[in-house]
């Protein structure tokens, strides 16, 4: 580790603290602009070691922040995919770093050309609270693989985790390699206003807009990983015994506090009651005895719990049918038992805002084209799910809609594959990461042309005359 003494900073002034850290990281970067494979691999190895050493403390801290989140959920969603991403990066790093030879058109020959993949410098990463470890350290994996330094800003709604992360990172990296800045929206605002070489922001669409604006002032490029309402289409050809367990698993993982959770279900009108019965039975199978089931994650804060309660109440008041899918809620433990909502008007919050909780609106449809139009008249979703057996209908949905990513006949899983780029589109964000896509998002692909001793370009030097006219005609025709 290339340790260095950082200047003293006023901890009460987050802007100064952030500026000082950024200066130190930029100075560190300038000493080794394009780190070699061994340096990058060593950073990734230390990151992996840190995750292993801190696994139990991370699981405990995350559970403390939620009120209850089973260690198995954190292991499944935060630890295992993160370690897989680090392993994947280490396995492929040499190939990703290699310069790409490019063959030139005859007009460029006999020069040669390569594309070099270089680090951008210092990357700022802002993450939300729902999968606080994975959504912070998976972008960091791409940043370190690409040879960057990074500053991390975890969510203030995950204070125990943020403290653990700050300690773990300080133990593993020098401050000019990777540093953690903790604090609320004021710190977050100062952080995203700092002149990073790239920012990766994961969070809500509303805050994402502010981040994009702040970054624009510095011309800092941003990857925006946002949210939105991700639909699940149950096709007329669907078999509920296959589809419903997968849908319920994706909806209730982390109690619906998942960016790619299926937000609502489009269901053939004549099968809505059968669907409801299948969902209710499956909820009972996966989470018997709610609200006293320890496998079920609590809602992150009283404010978020009250919001979910309001969504359901508003839907009920506007005439929607509200169906309790399990036992009652437990507000003290912030256990919000799953609820289905049928026929809520478009203007209600449950139909217009991302739900981010265990409420499942059901939207009945008659023709597939109606379901496709329903999706296309709304913001572009982060994820889309299609369940069914009819390949023709599947193709109509895949080619007829635009979404950040799709899983066919399951939920969530496209996110867990390092060879698939992950990112939103439109209101669900822009840019992508994971695997090589993450490496490239945080690299500069620098084209380099190397001129040969023999070059014909001088035939086009002035003074111009009949010969240059003839050359231009030739180039216009064959160039
Ligand atoms: P949020 O937007 O409220 O907060 C995210 C982060 O932004 C936090 O670290 C917070 O401190 C910071 N922040 C708050 N105000 C800010 C400001 N003015 N300027 C800069 N940063 C600011 O989101 P959340 O409630 O933590 O997370 C839930 C949202 O995140 C949902 O919309 C969900 O869909 C989305 N999400 C997206 C993904 C994805 O990969 N696309 C993953 C998880 C969550």
mmCIF file of C-alpha atoms and ligand atoms in Angstrom, residues 126-130 135 153-156 188-189 192 201-204 207 210-211 225-227 259 354 356 382 422, ligand 1:
data_model
loop_
_atom_site.group_PDB
_atom_site.id
_atom_site.type_symbol
_atom_site.label_atom_id
_atom_site.label_comp_id
_atom_site.label_asym_id
_atom_site.label_seq_id
_atom_site.Cartn_x
_atom_site.Cartn_y
_atom_site.Cartn_z
ATOM 1 C CA UNK A 126 -23.035 7.081 -3.837
ATOM 2 C CA UNK A 127 -25.178 4.128 -2.734
ATOM 3 C CA UNK A 128 -28.608 3.587 -1.173
ATOM 4 C CA UNK A 129 -29.506 1.616 1.954
ATOM 5 C CA UNK A 130 -31.390 -1.375 0.504
ATOM 6 C CA UNK A 135 -24.418 -1.493 -4.325
ATOM 7 C CA UNK A 153 -20.684 7.816 0.284
ATOM 8 C CA UNK A 154 -23.070 5.287 1.902
ATOM 9 C CA UNK A 155 -26.655 6.111 2.880
ATOM 10 C CA UNK A 156 -27.467 7.897 6.118
ATOM 11 C CA UNK A 188 -24.270 13.894 -0.110
ATOM 12 C CA UNK A 189 -24.852 17.244 -1.840
ATOM 13 C CA UNK A 192 -21.835 14.999 -5.623
ATOM 14 C CA UNK A 201 -25.015 7.213 -8.224
ATOM 15 C CA UNK A 202 -27.478 4.512 -7.186
ATOM 16 C CA UNK A 203 -30.727 5.798 -5.694
ATOM 17 C CA UNK A 204 -34.067 7.350 -6.486
ATOM 18 C CA UNK A 207 -32.271 12.519 -6.227
ATOM 19 C CA UNK A 210 -30.170 16.570 -8.596
ATOM 20 C CA UNK A 211 -26.968 14.556 -8.860
ATOM 21 C CA UNK A 225 -28.625 3.655 -11.446
ATOM 22 C CA UNK A 226 -32.176 4.658 -10.535
ATOM 23 C CA UNK A 227 -35.495 3.000 -9.804
ATOM 24 C CA UNK A 259 -34.755 -1.759 -7.149
ATOM 25 C CA UNK A 354 -42.235 3.165 -7.210
ATOM 26 C CA UNK A 356 -40.396 -0.265 -2.807
ATOM 27 C CA UNK A 382 -35.494 -0.576 -14.746
ATOM 28 C CA UNK A 422 -26.766 -3.697 -15.714
HETATM 29 P P1 LIG B 1 -32.149 8.103 -2.286
HETATM 30 O O1 LIG B 1 -32.109 8.688 -3.655
HETATM 31 O O2 LIG B 1 -33.000 8.774 -1.270
HETATM 32 O O3 LIG B 1 -30.673 8.076 -1.657
HETATM 33 C C1 LIG B 1 -29.568 7.468 -2.304
HETATM 34 C C2 LIG B 1 -28.293 8.154 -1.867
HETATM 35 O O4 LIG B 1 -28.339 9.506 -2.269
HETATM 36 C C3 LIG B 1 -28.013 8.137 -0.365
HETATM 37 O O5 LIG B 1 -26.657 7.805 -0.135
HETATM 38 C C4 LIG B 1 -28.252 9.578 0.039
HETATM 39 O O6 LIG B 1 -27.412 10.021 1.087
HETATM 40 C C5 LIG B 1 -27.895 10.336 -1.216
HETATM 41 N N1 LIG B 1 -28.560 11.645 -1.342
HETATM 42 C C6 LIG B 1 -29.673 12.080 -0.709
HETATM 43 N N2 LIG B 1 -29.957 13.349 -1.087
HETATM 44 C C7 LIG B 1 -29.002 13.703 -1.979
HETATM 45 C C8 LIG B 1 -28.734 14.893 -2.728
HETATM 46 N N3 LIG B 1 -29.524 15.964 -2.650
HETATM 47 N N4 LIG B 1 -27.664 14.911 -3.554
HETATM 48 C C9 LIG B 1 -26.877 13.813 -3.651
HETATM 49 N N5 LIG B 1 -27.074 12.668 -2.973
HETATM 50 C C10 LIG B 1 -28.122 12.610 -2.146
HETATM 51 O O7 LIG B 1 -32.538 6.582 -2.474
HETATM 52 P P2 LIG B 1 -32.777 5.489 -1.357
HETATM 53 O O8 LIG B 1 -34.068 5.738 -0.661
HETATM 54 O O9 LIG B 1 -31.549 5.350 -0.518
HETATM 55 O O10 LIG B 1 -32.894 4.179 -2.260
HETATM 56 C C11 LIG B 1 -34.074 3.793 -2.900
HETATM 57 C C12 LIG B 1 -34.072 4.126 -4.373
HETATM 58 O O11 LIG B 1 -32.890 3.654 -4.986
HETATM 59 C C13 LIG B 1 -35.206 3.465 -5.127
HETATM 60 O O12 LIG B 1 -35.732 4.361 -6.074
HETATM 61 C C14 LIG B 1 -34.540 2.292 -5.835
HETATM 62 O O13 LIG B 1 -35.212 1.830 -6.983
HETATM 63 C C15 LIG B 1 -33.226 2.896 -6.150
HETATM 64 N N6 LIG B 1 -32.250 1.837 -6.349
HETATM 65 C C16 LIG B 1 -31.739 1.634 -7.602
HETATM 66 C C17 LIG B 1 -30.845 0.602 -7.817
HETATM 67 C C18 LIG B 1 -30.239 0.334 -9.174
HETATM 68 O O14 LIG B 1 -29.264 -0.414 -9.228
HETATM 69 N N7 LIG B 1 -30.750 0.883 -10.249
HETATM 70 C C19 LIG B 1 -30.463 -0.219 -6.756
HETATM 71 C C20 LIG B 1 -31.013 0.021 -5.507
HETATM 72 C C21 LIG B 1 -31.891 1.055 -5.313
#
